[in-house]
Amino acid sequence: MTHDHLGKFLPLAKAPINFFMTVRDIAFWIRCARADSRLDALRLSLGSAAAFDELYAGVNDPFGAELPQYRYQRRKYDSLLSMLPQQPYPRVLDIGCGLGSLTRKLAPFAQHTLGSDISAAAIEQARKLSKAHPNIVYSQQDMLDEGTQESPFDLIVLADTLYYIDPLTPARLKCIARNLCTKLAPGGLLLLVNHYFFGIDKASRGTRAIHDSFLSSPGFGHVAEYRRAFFLATLLRRTDA
């Protein structure tokens, strides 16, 4: 069950009109599936970080996030902005930023934006693509499990990242949720986003389990949940500080 509470706050940006795919976006999903298949093969011999490096080094924009012929991902990111309250965001963290497509969309609404990814190759390309955004800094590190020396964040976005963790056990999920909660300032927001298709398929059931784990994690309060075309977004607030 989903709960949209846009009436409780003014959105950060307008939601895109007629949000859905074009025929060309079928090729986008095929491209993503091929990238994931290639990544799975690479991870068997290289490990996660090196596998992502090899993927980004071997194919220009392997997931098609920046390719102009595909509109789904751009509109998805625009939709995510509309799910955030209109309020100051001094410090924003985008975890698993890849080439920084969503990071650059967040940057105009923040004083300081940090994009992090485990792939050095992705971070190198993201920096080149973000030269026009002086308030963006990129860092090659795992922000899910590591302790942080950073100042607390007012907003953390964790989009399309957790299902690349293998194995993603309930205990690991709880640990990640606790760690991210400590990275938030008091009252800070976490936007959690994952694929969601028909509810009963394996991917959707996995996403539901991820979001339920965060919802039940101490320190987080539920703000809103949104089910859109092929993804589920949950907005949480830190309430324990």
mmCIF file of C-alpha atoms in Angstrom:
data_model
loop_
_atom_site.group_PDB
_atom_site.id
_atom_site.type_symbol
_atom_site.label_atom_id
_atom_site.label_comp_id
_atom_site.label_asym_id
_atom_site.label_seq_id
_atom_site.Cartn_x
_atom_site.Cartn_y
_atom_site.Cartn_z
ATOM 1 C CA MET A 1 0.000 0.000 0.000
ATOM 2 C CA THR A 2 1.353 3.436 -0.866
ATOM 3 C CA HIS A 3 0.701 6.787 0.747
ATOM 4 C CA ASP A 4 1.235 10.052 -1.114
ATOM 5 C CA HIS A 5 1.302 13.031 1.242
ATOM 6 C CA LEU A 6 2.192 15.882 -1.112
ATOM 7 C CA GLY A 7 -0.501 17.939 0.563
ATOM 8 C CA LYS A 8 1.682 18.044 3.681
ATOM 9 C CA PHE A 9 4.515 19.940 2.012
ATOM 10 C CA LEU A 10 5.319 22.007 -1.026
ATOM 11 C CA PRO A 11 7.395 19.908 -3.459
ATOM 12 C CA LEU A 12 10.941 20.885 -4.328
ATOM 13 C CA ALA A 13 10.076 20.805 -8.047
ATOM 14 C CA LYS A 14 7.082 20.079 -10.246
ATOM 15 C CA ALA A 15 6.457 16.474 -11.201
ATOM 16 C CA PRO A 16 6.980 15.733 -14.905
ATOM 17 C CA ILE A 17 3.857 15.649 -17.028
ATOM 18 C CA ASN A 18 2.983 12.334 -18.699
ATOM 19 C CA PHE A 19 5.773 10.476 -16.958
ATOM 20 C CA PHE A 20 6.289 7.221 -18.795
ATOM 21 C CA MET A 21 8.442 5.564 -21.397
ATOM 22 C CA THR A 22 8.653 6.062 -25.125
ATOM 23 C CA VAL A 23 9.253 3.209 -27.551
ATOM 24 C CA ARG A 24 12.933 4.160 -27.517
ATOM 25 C CA ASP A 25 13.073 3.511 -23.784
ATOM 26 C CA ILE A 26 12.606 -0.196 -24.445
ATOM 27 C CA ALA A 27 16.178 -0.052 -25.728
ATOM 28 C CA PHE A 28 17.134 1.675 -22.468
ATOM 29 C CA TRP A 29 15.914 -1.268 -20.424
ATOM 30 C CA ILE A 30 17.682 -3.705 -22.756
ATOM 31 C CA ARG A 31 20.888 -1.677 -22.344
ATOM 32 C CA CYS A 32 20.540 -1.761 -18.546
ATOM 33 C CA ALA A 33 19.894 -5.522 -18.573
ATOM 34 C CA ARG A 34 23.016 -6.093 -20.662
ATOM 35 C CA ALA A 35 25.057 -3.887 -18.330
ATOM 36 C CA ASP A 36 23.803 -5.816 -15.301
ATOM 37 C CA SER A 37 24.574 -9.140 -16.997
ATOM 38 C CA ARG A 38 28.087 -7.964 -17.848
ATOM 39 C CA LEU A 39 28.541 -6.700 -14.307
ATOM 40 C CA ASP A 40 27.479 -10.030 -12.799
ATOM 41 C CA ALA A 41 30.060 -11.835 -14.919
ATOM 42 C CA LEU A 42 32.822 -9.398 -13.998
ATOM 43 C CA ARG A 43 32.073 -9.549 -10.287
ATOM 44 C CA LEU A 44 32.760 -13.302 -10.217
ATOM 45 C CA SER A 45 36.431 -12.695 -10.908
ATOM 46 C CA LEU A 46 37.074 -9.056 -9.986
ATOM 47 C CA GLY A 47 34.858 -8.149 -7.024
ATOM 48 C CA SER A 48 32.314 -5.331 -6.982
ATOM 49 C CA ALA A 49 34.418 -2.155 -7.195
ATOM 50 C CA ALA A 50 36.777 -3.467 -9.893
ATOM 51 C CA ALA A 51 33.818 -4.885 -11.826
ATOM 52 C CA PHE A 52 32.114 -1.489 -11.939
ATOM 53 C CA ASP A 53 35.431 0.095 -12.992
ATOM 54 C CA GLU A 54 35.767 -2.381 -15.856
ATOM 55 C CA LEU A 55 32.159 -1.804 -16.897
ATOM 56 C CA TYR A 56 32.458 1.994 -16.979
ATOM 57 C CA ALA A 57 35.865 1.848 -18.679
ATOM 58 C CA GLY A 58 34.656 -0.530 -21.384
ATOM 59 C CA VAL A 59 31.352 1.104 -22.363
ATOM 60 C CA ASN A 60 30.446 4.778 -22.577
ATOM 61 C CA ASP A 61 27.566 5.306 -20.143
ATOM 62 C CA PRO A 62 26.760 1.583 -19.722
ATOM 63 C CA PHE A 63 23.357 2.242 -18.117
ATOM 64 C CA GLY A 64 22.338 4.961 -20.595
ATOM 65 C CA ALA A 65 21.592 7.588 -17.943
ATOM 66 C CA GLU A 66 23.037 10.442 -20.025
ATOM 67 C CA LEU A 67 22.053 9.305 -23.510
ATOM 68 C CA PRO A 68 19.597 11.825 -25.024
ATOM 69 C CA GLN A 69 17.513 9.242 -26.892
ATOM 70 C CA TYR A 70 16.204 7.825 -23.626
ATOM 71 C CA ARG A 71 13.849 9.950 -21.541
ATOM 72 C CA TYR A 72 12.741 7.495 -18.836
ATOM 73 C CA GLN A 73 15.674 7.984 -16.469
ATOM 74 C CA ARG A 74 15.654 11.785 -16.792
ATOM 75 C CA ARG A 75 11.948 11.927 -16.036
ATOM 76 C CA LYS A 76 12.377 9.493 -13.191
ATOM 77 C CA TYR A 77 14.940 11.801 -11.597
ATOM 78 C CA ASP A 78 12.660 14.805 -12.159
ATOM 79 C CA SER A 79 9.906 12.837 -10.452
ATOM 80 C CA LEU A 80 12.173 12.168 -7.462
ATOM 81 C CA LEU A 81 12.752 15.900 -7.024
ATOM 82 C CA SER A 82 8.982 16.399 -6.808
ATOM 83 C CA MET A 83 8.875 13.958 -3.889
ATOM 84 C CA LEU A 84 11.119 16.122 -1.708
ATOM 85 C CA PRO A 85 9.871 18.977 0.496
ATOM 86 C CA GLN A 86 10.699 22.522 -0.494
ATOM 87 C CA GLN A 87 13.146 23.448 2.249
ATOM 88 C CA PRO A 88 16.849 24.345 2.623
ATOM 89 C CA TYR A 89 19.314 21.528 2.004
ATOM 90 C CA PRO A 90 22.758 22.768 3.067
ATOM 91 C CA ARG A 91 24.367 19.337 2.615
ATOM 92 C CA VAL A 92 23.179 16.590 0.246
ATOM 93 C CA LEU A 93 24.642 13.114 -0.311
ATOM 94 C CA ASP A 94 23.932 10.999 -3.409
ATOM 95 C CA ILE A 95 25.076 7.416 -2.775
ATOM 96 C CA GLY A 96 25.902 5.237 -5.774
ATOM 97 C CA CYS A 97 25.974 8.310 -7.992
ATOM 98 C CA GLY A 98 27.487 6.654 -11.070
ATOM 99 C CA LEU A 99 28.036 9.371 -13.691
ATOM 100 C CA GLY A 100 26.335 11.953 -11.464
ATOM 101 C CA SER A 101 23.109 12.355 -13.444
ATOM 102 C CA LEU A 102 20.927 12.652 -10.334
ATOM 103 C CA THR A 103 23.679 14.473 -8.398
ATOM 104 C CA ARG A 104 23.593 17.305 -10.939
ATOM 105 C CA LYS A 105 19.810 17.550 -10.664
ATOM 106 C CA LEU A 106 20.078 17.826 -6.873
ATOM 107 C CA ALA A 107 22.874 20.409 -6.932
ATOM 108 C CA PRO A 108 20.754 23.532 -7.663
ATOM 109 C CA PHE A 109 18.777 22.894 -4.464
ATOM 110 C CA ALA A 110 21.792 22.416 -2.173
ATOM 111 C CA GLN A 111 24.690 24.438 -0.878
ATOM 112 C CA HIS A 112 27.039 21.444 -0.957
ATOM 113 C CA THR A 113 26.428 18.173 -2.827
ATOM 114 C CA LEU A 114 28.538 15.042 -2.414
ATOM 115 C CA GLY A 115 28.281 12.231 -4.943
ATOM 116 C CA SER A 116 29.837 8.933 -3.874
ATOM 117 C CA ASP A 117 30.405 5.655 -5.696
ATOM 118 C CA ILE A 118 32.608 2.607 -5.234
ATOM 119 C CA SER A 119 33.777 2.902 -8.848
ATOM 120 C CA ALA A 120 36.779 5.163 -9.445
ATOM 121 C CA ALA A 121 36.065 5.070 -13.188
ATOM 122 C CA ALA A 122 32.517 6.326 -12.692
ATOM 123 C CA ILE A 123 33.689 9.080 -10.336
ATOM 124 C CA GLU A 124 36.317 10.238 -12.839
ATOM 125 C CA GLN A 125 33.672 10.559 -15.562
ATOM 126 C CA ALA A 126 31.192 12.229 -13.189
ATOM 127 C CA ARG A 127 33.739 14.932 -12.357
ATOM 128 C CA LYS A 128 34.248 15.695 -16.041
ATOM 129 C CA LEU A 129 30.486 15.933 -16.610
ATOM 130 C CA SER A 130 29.970 18.198 -13.578
ATOM 131 C CA LYS A 131 32.498 20.968 -14.220
ATOM 132 C CA ALA A 132 29.668 23.517 -14.470
ATOM 133 C CA HIS A 133 28.520 22.692 -10.914
ATOM 134 C CA PRO A 134 30.994 24.193 -8.409
ATOM 135 C CA ASN A 135 28.979 22.969 -5.415
ATOM 136 C CA ILE A 136 29.423 19.275 -6.333
ATOM 137 C CA VAL A 137 32.245 17.160 -4.914
ATOM 138 C CA TYR A 138 32.725 13.507 -5.854
ATOM 139 C CA SER A 139 34.330 10.831 -3.728
ATOM 140 C CA GLN A 140 35.207 7.218 -4.508
ATOM 141 C CA GLN A 141 34.152 5.375 -1.351
ATOM 142 C CA ASP A 142 31.545 3.039 0.088
ATOM 143 C CA MET A 143 29.195 5.252 2.087
ATOM 144 C CA LEU A 144 26.854 2.397 3.016
ATOM 145 C CA ASP A 145 29.031 0.624 5.568
ATOM 146 C CA GLU A 146 31.846 2.994 6.400
ATOM 147 C CA GLY A 147 31.870 5.332 9.332
ATOM 148 C CA THR A 148 32.125 8.920 8.151
ATOM 149 C CA GLN A 149 34.184 11.940 9.068
ATOM 150 C CA GLU A 150 31.787 14.128 7.096
ATOM 151 C CA SER A 151 29.481 16.646 8.737
ATOM 152 C CA PRO A 152 25.883 15.399 8.910
ATOM 153 C CA PHE A 153 23.750 15.579 5.782
ATOM 154 C CA ASP A 154 20.335 17.217 5.488
ATOM 155 C CA LEU A 155 19.347 14.885 2.642
ATOM 156 C CA ILE A 156 20.651 11.486 1.543
ATOM 157 C CA VAL A 157 19.456 9.925 -1.704
ATOM 158 C CA LEU A 158 19.935 6.183 -2.119
ATOM 159 C CA ALA A 159 18.545 5.311 -5.549
ATOM 160 C CA ASP A 160 18.923 2.060 -7.497
ATOM 161 C CA THR A 161 21.925 0.911 -5.480
ATOM 162 C CA LEU A 162 21.095 -1.644 -2.804
ATOM 163 C CA TYR A 163 20.201 -4.518 -5.128
ATOM 164 C CA TYR A 164 23.833 -4.585 -6.303
ATOM 165 C CA ILE A 165 24.892 -5.786 -2.837
ATOM 166 C CA ASP A 166 25.288 -9.553 -2.746
ATOM 167 C CA PRO A 167 24.380 -11.037 -0.393
ATOM 168 C CA LEU A 168 21.912 -8.446 0.869
ATOM 169 C CA THR A 169 20.858 -10.147 4.076
ATOM 170 C CA PRO A 170 18.331 -8.761 6.582
ATOM 171 C CA ALA A 171 21.201 -8.159 9.016
ATOM 172 C CA ARG A 172 23.192 -6.269 6.377
ATOM 173 C CA LEU A 173 20.152 -4.146 5.549
ATOM 174 C CA LYS A 174 19.651 -3.231 9.182
ATOM 175 C CA CYS A 175 23.314 -2.300 9.488
ATOM 176 C CA ILE A 176 23.119 -0.068 6.397
ATOM 177 C CA ALA A 177 19.962 1.625 7.680
ATOM 178 C CA ARG A 178 21.587 2.353 11.064
ATOM 179 C CA ASN A 179 24.720 3.689 9.413
ATOM 180 C CA LEU A 180 22.809 6.022 7.093
ATOM 181 C CA CYS A 181 20.694 7.292 9.971
ATOM 182 C CA THR A 182 23.862 8.377 11.793
ATOM 183 C CA LYS A 183 24.977 10.304 8.693
ATOM 184 C CA LEU A 184 21.837 12.456 8.784
ATOM 185 C CA ALA A 185 21.452 15.667 10.726
ATOM 186 C CA PRO A 186 18.546 15.734 13.225
ATOM 187 C CA GLY A 187 15.381 15.853 11.125
ATOM 188 C CA GLY A 188 17.371 15.020 7.978
ATOM 189 C CA LEU A 189 15.691 13.152 5.125
ATOM 190 C CA LEU A 190 16.503 9.890 3.362
ATOM 191 C CA LEU A 191 14.974 9.191 -0.065
ATOM 192 C CA LEU A 192 15.139 5.459 -0.786
ATOM 193 C CA VAL A 193 14.419 4.341 -4.374
ATOM 194 C CA ASN A 194 14.413 0.891 -5.994
ATOM 195 C CA HIS A 195 12.890 -0.927 -8.968
ATOM 196 C CA TYR A 196 9.261 -1.959 -8.495
ATOM 197 C CA PHE A 197 7.242 -3.620 -11.238
ATOM 198 C CA PHE A 198 4.139 -5.709 -10.549
ATOM 199 C CA GLY A 199 4.350 -6.340 -6.821
ATOM 200 C CA ILE A 200 4.460 -10.125 -7.018
ATOM 201 C CA ASP A 201 7.632 -10.522 -9.091
ATOM 202 C CA LYS A 202 10.980 -11.268 -7.445
ATOM 203 C CA ALA A 203 12.445 -7.787 -7.976
ATOM 204 C CA SER A 204 9.386 -6.063 -6.519
ATOM 205 C CA ARG A 205 9.269 -8.386 -3.522
ATOM 206 C CA GLY A 206 12.947 -7.673 -2.900
ATOM 207 C CA THR A 207 12.310 -3.933 -3.066
ATOM 208 C CA ARG A 208 9.371 -4.203 -0.678
ATOM 209 C CA ALA A 209 11.560 -6.075 1.801
ATOM 210 C CA ILE A 210 14.286 -3.403 1.544
ATOM 211 C CA HIS A 211 11.869 -0.546 2.144
ATOM 212 C CA ASP A 212 10.093 -2.339 4.984
ATOM 213 C CA SER A 213 13.460 -2.938 6.650
ATOM 214 C CA PHE A 214 14.244 0.783 6.573
ATOM 215 C CA LEU A 215 10.735 1.661 7.746
ATOM 216 C CA SER A 216 11.140 -0.570 10.795
ATOM 217 C CA SER A 217 14.650 0.654 11.586
ATOM 218 C CA PRO A 218 14.957 2.644 14.852
ATOM 219 C CA GLY A 219 15.691 6.286 14.247
ATOM 220 C CA PHE A 220 13.632 6.652 11.064
ATOM 221 C CA GLY A 221 10.116 8.034 10.768
ATOM 222 C CA HIS A 222 7.926 7.541 7.700
ATOM 223 C CA VAL A 223 7.178 10.696 5.722
ATOM 224 C CA ALA A 224 5.734 9.457 2.425
ATOM 225 C CA GLU A 225 5.801 6.626 -0.085
ATOM 226 C CA TYR A 226 5.313 6.783 -3.848
ATOM 227 C CA ARG A 227 4.766 4.017 -6.350
ATOM 228 C CA ARG A 228 5.473 5.122 -9.900
ATOM 229 C CA ALA A 229 6.165 3.461 -13.243
ATOM 230 C CA PHE A 230 8.709 0.766 -12.416
ATOM 231 C CA PHE A 231 10.018 2.174 -9.142
ATOM 232 C CA LEU A 232 9.108 2.617 -5.484
ATOM 233 C CA ALA A 233 10.289 5.643 -3.476
ATOM 234 C CA THR A 234 10.100 5.967 0.305
ATOM 235 C CA LEU A 235 10.877 9.210 2.123
ATOM 236 C CA LEU A 236 12.078 8.889 5.723
ATOM 237 C CA ARG A 237 13.129 11.377 8.370
ATOM 238 C CA ARG A 238 15.640 10.965 11.175
ATOM 239 C CA THR A 239 13.694 11.175 14.403
ATOM 240 C CA ASP A 240 16.103 9.902 17.066
ATOM 241 C CA ALA A 241 18.193 13.055 17.474
#
